[in-house]
Amino acid sequence: MIISQANLEDLDGILSLLKANHISYISAEHKPDGFVTTNFTDAQLKALIVQERGVTIAKDNDQVLAFAMATSWEFWSDWPFFAYMIKRLPEFMFEDKILTTQNSYQYGPICIDKSVRGTGLFEQVFYASLASMRERYPVMVTFINQINHRSYAAHTKKVPMLKAGTFQFNQNDYYLMACSTAMTQ
Ligand SMILES: CC(C)(COP(=O)(O)OP(=O)(O)OC[C@H]1O[C@@H](n2cnc3c(N)ncnc32)[C@H](O)[C@@H]1OP(=O)(O)O)[C@@H](O)C(=O)NCCC(=O)NCCS
């Protein structure tokens, strides 16, 4: 397994893993194992990979088995959900500091292929993504849908993210989570 920052050649592999885990495509039976709600066009994903260097992947035999996105708040500002989060961000604190678009970035979505869940790959990809942003920001922020119990368990038990608060968007309830980018595995 090789963990690295994604290149354009990984685009199709990332999109197919995203599709396999997207709420629009997964069955009710698989929903308890987690789901992704963010949608990307090819152009947006290309910009994420090339301009932001914001996609960490794990590959085995040329197959993308995991990805984690990480990027500036500005990058996301065209998505209504993120525009809302940016507006609400200063209401939340981490380690006695008010969260801002300058001192934090947004991590997620993360996806681990079904075949390699529970193997420790989640932790490896999480920390590799965190390390990729360490020089740029002191704090990482993410949101977790409160019905995504597997994601919440992974981000609190497998890695020690802290709950900074909760918020609602489009009748969904979310946890706002944060951690220091100085954290290592
Ligand atoms: C969320 C995800 C990244 C976590 O990675 P993972 O490899 O599955 O994580 P792990 O299995 O190591 O840890 C998850 C923990 O949640 C537990 N868990 C599994 N299903 C659960 C459920 N329905 N409710 C509560 N906990 C659950 C697991 O048992 C495990 O804890 P344990 O090892 O102590 O038993 C992965 O499942 C995934 O990609 N899901 C689909 C996409 C997604 O939801 N992404 C996150 C939101 S963007």
Short mmCIF file of C-alpha atoms and ligand atoms in Angstrom, two decimals, residues 21 32-37 108-113 116-123 143-144 148-155 157-158, ligand 1:
data_model
loop_
_atom_site.label_atom_id
_atom_site.label_comp_id
_atom_site.label_asym_id
_atom_site.label_seq_id
_atom_site.Cartn_x
_atom_site.Cartn_y
_atom_site.Cartn_z
CA ASN A 21 -19.66 5.69 -0.96
CA PRO A 32 -24.58 2.42 8.79
CA ASP A 33 -21.05 1.90 7.40
CA GLY A 34 -20.84 5.56 6.52
CA PHE A 35 -21.50 7.76 3.54
CA VAL A 36 -20.25 10.89 1.79
CA THR A 37 -22.53 13.79 0.88
CA GLY A 108 -13.06 15.69 4.41
CA PRO A 109 -14.58 13.78 2.93
CA ILE A 110 -12.50 10.69 3.70
CA CYS A 111 -13.30 7.32 2.20
CA ILE A 112 -11.84 3.90 2.90
CA ASP A 113 -12.73 1.10 0.50
CA VAL A 116 -9.69 -2.39 3.83
CA ARG A 117 -11.87 -0.92 6.57
CA GLY A 118 -10.85 -1.66 10.13
CA THR A 119 -7.25 -2.41 9.06
CA GLY A 120 -5.61 0.76 10.37
CA LEU A 121 -5.55 2.36 6.91
CA PHE A 122 -8.03 4.98 8.10
CA GLU A 123 -5.53 6.22 10.74
CA PHE A 143 -18.02 18.13 10.18
CA ILE A 144 -19.66 14.78 10.73
CA ASN A 148 -22.82 8.71 10.46
CA HIS A 149 -21.98 6.72 13.59
CA ARG A 150 -19.09 4.85 12.00
CA SER A 151 -17.34 8.06 10.96
CA TYR A 152 -17.88 9.60 14.41
CA ALA A 153 -16.51 6.44 16.07
CA ALA A 154 -13.46 6.42 13.79
CA HIS A 155 -12.71 10.12 14.32
CA LYS A 157 -11.79 6.43 18.96
CA LYS A 158 -9.22 5.71 16.22
C1 LIG B 1 -15.84 6.29 8.07
C2 LIG B 1 -14.61 5.51 7.58
C3 LIG B 1 -13.65 6.48 6.91
C4 LIG B 1 -13.91 4.90 8.81
O1 LIG B 1 -12.86 4.07 8.40
P1 LIG B 1 -12.85 2.51 8.89
O2 LIG B 1 -11.67 1.83 8.36
O3 LIG B 1 -14.19 1.95 8.55
O4 LIG B 1 -12.73 2.74 10.46
P2 LIG B 1 -12.54 1.61 11.55
O5 LIG B 1 -13.31 0.37 11.16
O6 LIG B 1 -11.09 1.46 11.82
O7 LIG B 1 -13.18 2.30 12.81
C5 LIG B 1 -14.57 2.53 12.85
C6 LIG B 1 -15.11 2.15 14.19
O8 LIG B 1 -16.53 2.33 14.16
C7 LIG B 1 -17.17 1.15 14.59
N1 LIG B 1 -18.42 1.05 13.88
C8 LIG B 1 -18.72 0.40 12.75
N2 LIG B 1 -19.99 0.58 12.43
C9 LIG B 1 -20.53 1.36 13.39
C10 LIG B 1 -21.82 1.86 13.64
N3 LIG B 1 -22.83 1.63 12.80
N4 LIG B 1 -22.00 2.65 14.72
C11 LIG B 1 -21.00 2.92 15.58
N5 LIG B 1 -19.74 2.44 15.40
C12 LIG B 1 -19.52 1.68 14.31
C13 LIG B 1 -16.23 0.05 14.21
O9 LIG B 1 -16.55 -1.10 14.89
C14 LIG B 1 -14.90 0.67 14.54
O10 LIG B 1 -14.59 0.63 15.92
P3 LIG B 1 -13.88 -0.66 16.58
O11 LIG B 1 -12.65 -0.97 15.76
O12 LIG B 1 -13.56 -0.19 17.96
O13 LIG B 1 -14.85 -1.77 16.50
C15 LIG B 1 -15.04 4.38 6.58
O14 LIG B 1 -15.90 3.48 7.21
C16 LIG B 1 -15.69 4.91 5.30
O15 LIG B 1 -14.99 5.31 4.36
N6 LIG B 1 -17.05 4.94 5.27
C17 LIG B 1 -17.76 5.42 4.09
C18 LIG B 1 -17.54 6.93 3.83
C19 LIG B 1 -17.66 7.78 5.08
O16 LIG B 1 -18.57 7.63 5.89
N7 LIG B 1 -16.74 8.74 5.24
C20 LIG B 1 -16.73 9.64 6.37
C21 LIG B 1 -17.62 10.79 6.19
S1 LIG B 1 -17.03 11.92 5.01
#
